[in-house]
Coordinates of C-alpha atoms in Angstrom, one line a residue:
X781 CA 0.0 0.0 0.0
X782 CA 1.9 3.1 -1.6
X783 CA -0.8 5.7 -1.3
X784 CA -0.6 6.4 2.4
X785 CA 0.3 10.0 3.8
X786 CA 2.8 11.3 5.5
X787 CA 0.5 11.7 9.1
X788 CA -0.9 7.9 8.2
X789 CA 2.5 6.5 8.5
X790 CA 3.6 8.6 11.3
X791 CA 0.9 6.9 13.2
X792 CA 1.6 3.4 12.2
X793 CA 5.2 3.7 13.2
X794 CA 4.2 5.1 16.5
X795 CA 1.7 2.5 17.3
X796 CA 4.5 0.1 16.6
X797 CA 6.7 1.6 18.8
X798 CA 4.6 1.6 22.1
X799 CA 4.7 -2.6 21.7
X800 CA 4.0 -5.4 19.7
X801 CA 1.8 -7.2 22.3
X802 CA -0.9 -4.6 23.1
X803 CA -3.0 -1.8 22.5
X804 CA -1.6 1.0 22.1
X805 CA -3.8 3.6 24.0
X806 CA -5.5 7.0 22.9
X807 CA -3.8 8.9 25.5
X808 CA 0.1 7.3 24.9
X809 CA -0.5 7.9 21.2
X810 CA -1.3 11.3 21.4
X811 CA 1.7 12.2 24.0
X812 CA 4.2 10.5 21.6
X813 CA 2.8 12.4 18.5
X814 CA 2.1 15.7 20.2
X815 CA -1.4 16.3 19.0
X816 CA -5.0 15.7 20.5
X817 CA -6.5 12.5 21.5
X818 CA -9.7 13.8 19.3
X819 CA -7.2 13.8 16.2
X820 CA -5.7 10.6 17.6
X821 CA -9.0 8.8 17.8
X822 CA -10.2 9.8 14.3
X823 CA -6.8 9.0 12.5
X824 CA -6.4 5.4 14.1
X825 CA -10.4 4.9 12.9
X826 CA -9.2 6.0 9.3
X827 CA -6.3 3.4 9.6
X828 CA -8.6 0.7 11.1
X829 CA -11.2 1.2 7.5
X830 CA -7.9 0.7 5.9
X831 CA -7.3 -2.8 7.6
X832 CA -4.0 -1.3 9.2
X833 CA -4.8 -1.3 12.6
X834 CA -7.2 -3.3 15.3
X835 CA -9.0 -0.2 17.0
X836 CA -11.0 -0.4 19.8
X837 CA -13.2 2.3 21.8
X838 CA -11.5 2.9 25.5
X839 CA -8.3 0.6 24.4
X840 CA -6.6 1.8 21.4
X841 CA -5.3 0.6 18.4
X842 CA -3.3 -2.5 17.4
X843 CA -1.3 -3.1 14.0
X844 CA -2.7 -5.4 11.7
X845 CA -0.4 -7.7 9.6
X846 CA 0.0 -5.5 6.8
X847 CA 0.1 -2.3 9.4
X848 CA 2.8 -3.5 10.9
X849 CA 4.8 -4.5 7.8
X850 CA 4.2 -0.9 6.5
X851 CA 5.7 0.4 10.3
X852 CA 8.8 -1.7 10.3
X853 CA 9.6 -1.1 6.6
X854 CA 9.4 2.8 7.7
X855 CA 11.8 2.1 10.9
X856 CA 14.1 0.2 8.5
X857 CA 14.0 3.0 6.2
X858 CA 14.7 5.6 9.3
X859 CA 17.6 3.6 10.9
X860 CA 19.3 3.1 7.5
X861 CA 19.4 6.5 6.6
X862 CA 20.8 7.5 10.1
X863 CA 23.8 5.3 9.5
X864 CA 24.1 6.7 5.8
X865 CA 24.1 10.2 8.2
X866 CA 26.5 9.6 10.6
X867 CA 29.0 7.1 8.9
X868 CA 29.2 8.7 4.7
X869 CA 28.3 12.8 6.2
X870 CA 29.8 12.6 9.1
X871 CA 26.3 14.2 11.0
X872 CA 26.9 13.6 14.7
X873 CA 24.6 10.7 16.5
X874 CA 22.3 13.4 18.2
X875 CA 21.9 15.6 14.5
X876 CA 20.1 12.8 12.6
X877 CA 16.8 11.4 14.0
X878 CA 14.7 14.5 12.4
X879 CA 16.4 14.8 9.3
X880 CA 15.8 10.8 9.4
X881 CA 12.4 11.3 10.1
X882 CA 11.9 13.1 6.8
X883 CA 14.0 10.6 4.6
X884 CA 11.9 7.8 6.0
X885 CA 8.4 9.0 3.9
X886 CA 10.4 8.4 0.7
X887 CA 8.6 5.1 -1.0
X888 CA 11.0 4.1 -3.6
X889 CA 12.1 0.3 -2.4
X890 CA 15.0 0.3 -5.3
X891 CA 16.7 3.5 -3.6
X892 CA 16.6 1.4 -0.2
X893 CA 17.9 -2.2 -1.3
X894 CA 21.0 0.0 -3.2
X895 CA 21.1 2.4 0.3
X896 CA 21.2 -1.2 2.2
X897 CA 24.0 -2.7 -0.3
X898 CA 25.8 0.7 0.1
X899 CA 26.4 1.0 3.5
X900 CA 27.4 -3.2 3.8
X901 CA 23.9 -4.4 5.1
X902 CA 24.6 -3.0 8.6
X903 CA 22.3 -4.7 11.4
X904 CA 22.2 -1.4 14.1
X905 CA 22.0 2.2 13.6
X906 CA 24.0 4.7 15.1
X907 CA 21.8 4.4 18.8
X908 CA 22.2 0.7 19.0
X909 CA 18.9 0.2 17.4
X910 CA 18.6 -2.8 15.6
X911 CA 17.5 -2.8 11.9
X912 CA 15.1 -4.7 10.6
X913 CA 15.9 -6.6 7.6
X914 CA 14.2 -6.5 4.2
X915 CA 11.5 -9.5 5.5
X916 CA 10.9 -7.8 8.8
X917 CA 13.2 -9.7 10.8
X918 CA 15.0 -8.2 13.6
X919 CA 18.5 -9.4 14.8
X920 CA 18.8 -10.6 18.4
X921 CA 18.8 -7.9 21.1
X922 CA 20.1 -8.7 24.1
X923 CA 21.4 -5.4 25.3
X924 CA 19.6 -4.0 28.8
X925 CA 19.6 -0.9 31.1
X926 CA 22.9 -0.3 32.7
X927 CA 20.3 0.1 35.8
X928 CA 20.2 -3.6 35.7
X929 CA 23.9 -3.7 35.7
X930 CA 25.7 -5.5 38.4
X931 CA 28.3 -3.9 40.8
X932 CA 31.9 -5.1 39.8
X933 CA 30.9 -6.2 36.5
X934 CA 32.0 -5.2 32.8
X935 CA 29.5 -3.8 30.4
X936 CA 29.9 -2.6 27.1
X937 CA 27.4 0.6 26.1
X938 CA 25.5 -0.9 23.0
X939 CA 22.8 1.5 22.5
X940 CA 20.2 4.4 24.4
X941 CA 16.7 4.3 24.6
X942 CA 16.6 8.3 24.8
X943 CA 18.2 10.0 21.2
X944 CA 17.0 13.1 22.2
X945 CA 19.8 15.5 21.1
X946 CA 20.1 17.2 25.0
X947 CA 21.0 13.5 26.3
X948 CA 23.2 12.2 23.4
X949 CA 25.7 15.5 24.1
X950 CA 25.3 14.8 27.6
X951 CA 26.9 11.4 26.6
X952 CA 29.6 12.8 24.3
X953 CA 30.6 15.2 26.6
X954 CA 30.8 12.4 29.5
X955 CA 32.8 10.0 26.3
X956 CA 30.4 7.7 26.7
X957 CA 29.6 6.2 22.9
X958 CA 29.3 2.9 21.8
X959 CA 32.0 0.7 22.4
X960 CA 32.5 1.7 25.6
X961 CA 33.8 -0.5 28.2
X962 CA 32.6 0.3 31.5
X963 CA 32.6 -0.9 34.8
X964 CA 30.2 -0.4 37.7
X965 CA 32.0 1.1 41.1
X966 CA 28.4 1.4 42.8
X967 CA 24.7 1.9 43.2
X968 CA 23.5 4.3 44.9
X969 CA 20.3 3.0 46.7
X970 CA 19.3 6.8 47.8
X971 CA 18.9 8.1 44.1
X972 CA 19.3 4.9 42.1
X973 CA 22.4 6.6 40.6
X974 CA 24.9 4.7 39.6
X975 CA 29.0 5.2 39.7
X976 CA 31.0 3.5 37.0
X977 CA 35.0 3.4 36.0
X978 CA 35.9 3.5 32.1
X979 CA 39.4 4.1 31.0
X980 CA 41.1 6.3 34.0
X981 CA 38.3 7.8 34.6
X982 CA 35.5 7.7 37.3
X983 CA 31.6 9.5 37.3
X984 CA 28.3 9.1 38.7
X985 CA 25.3 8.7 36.4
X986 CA 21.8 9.6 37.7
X987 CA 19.0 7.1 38.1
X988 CA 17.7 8.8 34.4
X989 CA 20.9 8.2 32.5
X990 CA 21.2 4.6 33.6
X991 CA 17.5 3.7 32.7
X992 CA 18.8 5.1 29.3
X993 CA 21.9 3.6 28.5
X994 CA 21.5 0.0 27.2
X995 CA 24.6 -2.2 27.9
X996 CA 25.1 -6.0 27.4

Protein backbone atom coordinates (compact mmCIF):
# COMPACT_ATOMS: atom_id res chain seq x y z
CA UNK A 1 0.00 0.00 0.00
CA UNK A 2 1.90 3.11 -1.56
CA UNK A 3 -0.81 5.71 -1.26
CA UNK A 4 -0.55 6.39 2.36
CA UNK A 5 0.32 10.02 3.77
CA UNK A 6 2.80 11.28 5.52
CA UNK A 7 0.47 11.65 9.10
CA UNK A 8 -0.86 7.92 8.25
CA UNK A 9 2.54 6.49 8.54
CA UNK A 10 3.64 8.57 11.30
CA UNK A 11 0.92 6.92 13.22
CA UNK A 12 1.64 3.37 12.17
CA UNK A 13 5.22 3.69 13.23
CA UNK A 14 4.22 5.09 16.51
CA UNK A 15 1.65 2.46 17.32
CA UNK A 16 4.49 0.11 16.59
CA UNK A 17 6.70 1.58 18.81
CA UNK A 18 4.59 1.61 22.15
CA UNK A 19 4.68 -2.56 21.67
CA UNK A 20 3.95 -5.36 19.70
CA UNK A 21 1.82 -7.23 22.29
CA UNK A 22 -0.90 -4.65 23.13
CA UNK A 23 -3.05 -1.78 22.46
CA UNK A 24 -1.58 1.03 22.15
CA UNK A 25 -3.81 3.62 23.97
CA UNK A 26 -5.45 6.99 22.89
CA UNK A 27 -3.77 8.95 25.52
CA UNK A 28 0.13 7.33 24.85
CA UNK A 29 -0.51 7.88 21.25
CA UNK A 30 -1.34 11.30 21.42
CA UNK A 31 1.68 12.22 24.00
CA UNK A 32 4.24 10.50 21.56
CA UNK A 33 2.82 12.36 18.46
CA UNK A 34 2.07 15.72 20.21
CA UNK A 35 -1.44 16.29 19.02
CA UNK A 36 -5.04 15.73 20.50
CA UNK A 37 -6.54 12.48 21.52
CA UNK A 38 -9.66 13.82 19.35
CA UNK A 39 -7.25 13.76 16.25
CA UNK A 40 -5.74 10.56 17.57
CA UNK A 41 -9.01 8.84 17.76
CA UNK A 42 -10.19 9.79 14.33
CA UNK A 43 -6.81 9.04 12.51
CA UNK A 44 -6.44 5.38 14.05
CA UNK A 45 -10.37 4.88 12.87
CA UNK A 46 -9.21 5.99 9.29
CA UNK A 47 -6.31 3.43 9.64
CA UNK A 48 -8.60 0.67 11.06
CA UNK A 49 -11.21 1.22 7.51
CA UNK A 50 -7.86 0.74 5.86
CA UNK A 51 -7.25 -2.82 7.63
CA UNK A 52 -4.04 -1.28 9.23
CA UNK A 53 -4.76 -1.26 12.63
CA UNK A 54 -7.24 -3.25 15.28
CA UNK A 55 -9.03 -0.24 17.01
CA UNK A 56 -10.96 -0.37 19.84
CA UNK A 57 -13.16 2.32 21.80
CA UNK A 58 -11.55 2.89 25.50
CA UNK A 59 -8.32 0.62 24.37
CA UNK A 60 -6.64 1.84 21.44
CA UNK A 61 -5.29 0.56 18.45
CA UNK A 62 -3.34 -2.51 17.36
CA UNK A 63 -1.28 -3.15 14.05
CA UNK A 64 -2.70 -5.38 11.68
CA UNK A 65 -0.39 -7.69 9.57
CA UNK A 66 0.00 -5.49 6.79
CA UNK A 67 0.10 -2.27 9.42
CA UNK A 68 2.77 -3.52 10.91
CA UNK A 69 4.79 -4.49 7.78
CA UNK A 70 4.23 -0.88 6.52
CA UNK A 71 5.67 0.42 10.31
CA UNK A 72 8.83 -1.68 10.32
CA UNK A 73 9.63 -1.08 6.56
CA UNK A 74 9.45 2.82 7.71
CA UNK A 75 11.76 2.12 10.87
CA UNK A 76 14.06 0.24 8.53
CA UNK A 77 14.02 2.98 6.25
CA UNK A 78 14.70 5.62 9.35
CA UNK A 79 17.57 3.63 10.85
CA UNK A 80 19.31 3.13 7.51
CA UNK A 81 19.37 6.54 6.63
CA UNK A 82 20.79 7.54 10.06
CA UNK A 83 23.85 5.28 9.53
CA UNK A 84 24.05 6.69 5.77
CA UNK A 85 24.05 10.18 8.17
CA UNK A 86 26.55 9.58 10.56
CA UNK A 87 28.96 7.08 8.89
CA UNK A 88 29.21 8.73 4.73
CA UNK A 89 28.29 12.81 6.25
CA UNK A 90 29.84 12.60 9.11
CA UNK A 91 26.28 14.22 10.97
CA UNK A 92 26.89 13.60 14.71
CA UNK A 93 24.61 10.71 16.48
CA UNK A 94 22.25 13.41 18.23
CA UNK A 95 21.86 15.55 14.55
CA UNK A 96 20.11 12.82 12.64
CA UNK A 97 16.78 11.44 14.04
CA UNK A 98 14.74 14.49 12.38
CA UNK A 99 16.44 14.77 9.30
CA UNK A 100 15.83 10.81 9.38
CA UNK A 101 12.39 11.30 10.11
CA UNK A 102 11.87 13.08 6.78
CA UNK A 103 13.99 10.59 4.59
CA UNK A 104 11.90 7.85 6.05
CA UNK A 105 8.41 8.98 3.90
CA UNK A 106 10.43 8.41 0.71
CA UNK A 107 8.64 5.11 -1.00
CA UNK A 108 10.99 4.12 -3.64
CA UNK A 109 12.13 0.28 -2.36
CA UNK A 110 15.02 0.26 -5.30
CA UNK A 111 16.65 3.53 -3.65
CA UNK A 112 16.59 1.40 -0.19
CA UNK A 113 17.88 -2.18 -1.26
CA UNK A 114 20.97 0.00 -3.18
CA UNK A 115 21.07 2.37 0.32
CA UNK A 116 21.21 -1.19 2.22
CA UNK A 117 23.96 -2.67 -0.27
CA UNK A 118 25.83 0.74 0.10
CA UNK A 119 26.38 0.96 3.51
CA UNK A 120 27.45 -3.17 3.77
CA UNK A 121 23.91 -4.45 5.06
CA UNK A 122 24.58 -2.95 8.62
CA UNK A 123 22.28 -4.72 11.37
CA UNK A 124 22.19 -1.38 14.14
CA UNK A 125 22.03 2.20 13.64
CA UNK A 126 24.04 4.73 15.12
CA UNK A 127 21.76 4.39 18.78
CA UNK A 128 22.18 0.73 18.98
CA UNK A 129 18.88 0.21 17.45
CA UNK A 130 18.63 -2.83 15.57
CA UNK A 131 17.55 -2.76 11.90
CA UNK A 132 15.08 -4.75 10.61
CA UNK A 133 15.92 -6.57 7.57
CA UNK A 134 14.23 -6.46 4.25
CA UNK A 135 11.47 -9.53 5.49
CA UNK A 136 10.94 -7.82 8.81
CA UNK A 137 13.15 -9.71 10.79
CA UNK A 138 15.01 -8.23 13.61
CA UNK A 139 18.47 -9.43 14.77
CA UNK A 140 18.84 -10.65 18.40
CA UNK A 141 18.80 -7.86 21.08
CA UNK A 142 20.11 -8.73 24.14
CA UNK A 143 21.42 -5.44 25.33
CA UNK A 144 19.57 -4.03 28.75
CA UNK A 145 19.62 -0.91 31.11
CA UNK A 146 22.94 -0.34 32.66
CA UNK A 147 20.29 0.08 35.77
CA UNK A 148 20.20 -3.60 35.70
CA UNK A 149 23.92 -3.70 35.73
CA UNK A 150 25.66 -5.47 38.42
CA UNK A 151 28.26 -3.86 40.84
CA UNK A 152 31.90 -5.05 39.84
CA UNK A 153 30.87 -6.22 36.50
CA UNK A 154 32.00 -5.21 32.75
CA UNK A 155 29.52 -3.77 30.43
CA UNK A 156 29.89 -2.59 27.13
CA UNK A 157 27.38 0.65 26.14
CA UNK A 158 25.52 -0.89 23.01
CA UNK A 159 22.80 1.47 22.45
CA UNK A 160 20.22 4.38 24.44
CA UNK A 161 16.73 4.30 24.60
CA UNK A 162 16.59 8.35 24.83
CA UNK A 163 18.17 10.01 21.23
CA UNK A 164 17.02 13.14 22.24
CA UNK A 165 19.76 15.46 21.06
CA UNK A 166 20.11 17.16 24.98
CA UNK A 167 21.01 13.48 26.28
CA UNK A 168 23.24 12.15 23.44
CA UNK A 169 25.70 15.52 24.05
CA UNK A 170 25.35 14.79 27.63
CA UNK A 171 26.91 11.42 26.63
CA UNK A 172 29.56 12.79 24.28
CA UNK A 173 30.61 15.24 26.57
CA UNK A 174 30.75 12.43 29.48
CA UNK A 175 32.84 9.99 26.31
CA UNK A 176 30.44 7.67 26.74
CA UNK A 177 29.65 6.23 22.94
CA UNK A 178 29.28 2.89 21.83
CA UNK A 179 31.95 0.71 22.36
CA UNK A 180 32.54 1.70 25.59
CA UNK A 181 33.77 -0.50 28.19
CA UNK A 182 32.58 0.26 31.53
CA UNK A 183 32.65 -0.88 34.81
CA UNK A 184 30.15 -0.44 37.69
CA UNK A 185 32.04 1.09 41.06
CA UNK A 186 28.44 1.35 42.83
CA UNK A 187 24.72 1.87 43.16
CA UNK A 188 23.48 4.28 44.94
CA UNK A 189 20.27 2.96 46.69
CA UNK A 190 19.27 6.78 47.79
CA UNK A 191 18.88 8.07 44.11
CA UNK A 192 19.30 4.86 42.15
CA UNK A 193 22.38 6.61 40.63
CA UNK A 194 24.89 4.67 39.61
CA UNK A 195 29.00 5.15 39.70
CA UNK A 196 31.04 3.51 36.99
CA UNK A 197 34.97 3.40 36.02
CA UNK A 198 35.87 3.49 32.07
CA UNK A 199 39.35 4.09 31.02
CA UNK A 200 41.06 6.27 33.99
CA UNK A 201 38.31 7.76 34.57
CA UNK A 202 35.47 7.73 37.30
CA UNK A 203 31.55 9.53 37.29
CA UNK A 204 28.27 9.06 38.72
CA UNK A 205 25.27 8.74 36.41
CA UNK A 206 21.77 9.60 37.73
CA UNK A 207 19.03 7.08 38.08
CA UNK A 208 17.65 8.77 34.43
CA UNK A 209 20.95 8.23 32.53
CA UNK A 210 21.22 4.59 33.62
CA UNK A 211 17.51 3.72 32.72
CA UNK A 212 18.82 5.09 29.26
CA UNK A 213 21.88 3.62 28.46
CA UNK A 214 21.48 0.01 27.17
CA UNK A 215 24.56 -2.22 27.90
CA UNK A 216 25.14 -6.00 27.42
Amino acid sequence: MNDLSLAEENYLKAIYAEGDNAYASTSNLSDRLETKASSVTDMLKKLSAKKLVDYKKYQGAKLTKEGRLIAIRIVRKHRLWEVFLVDKLDFGWDEVHDIAEQLEHIKSPELISRLDEFLGHPTVDPHGDPIPDTDGNLPKNKAFPLSDGEIGKQYIICGVSDTSSLFLQYLDKQGLILGTEIIIIDKIDFDKSIQIKFGKKEINLSSKAVNNIMVE
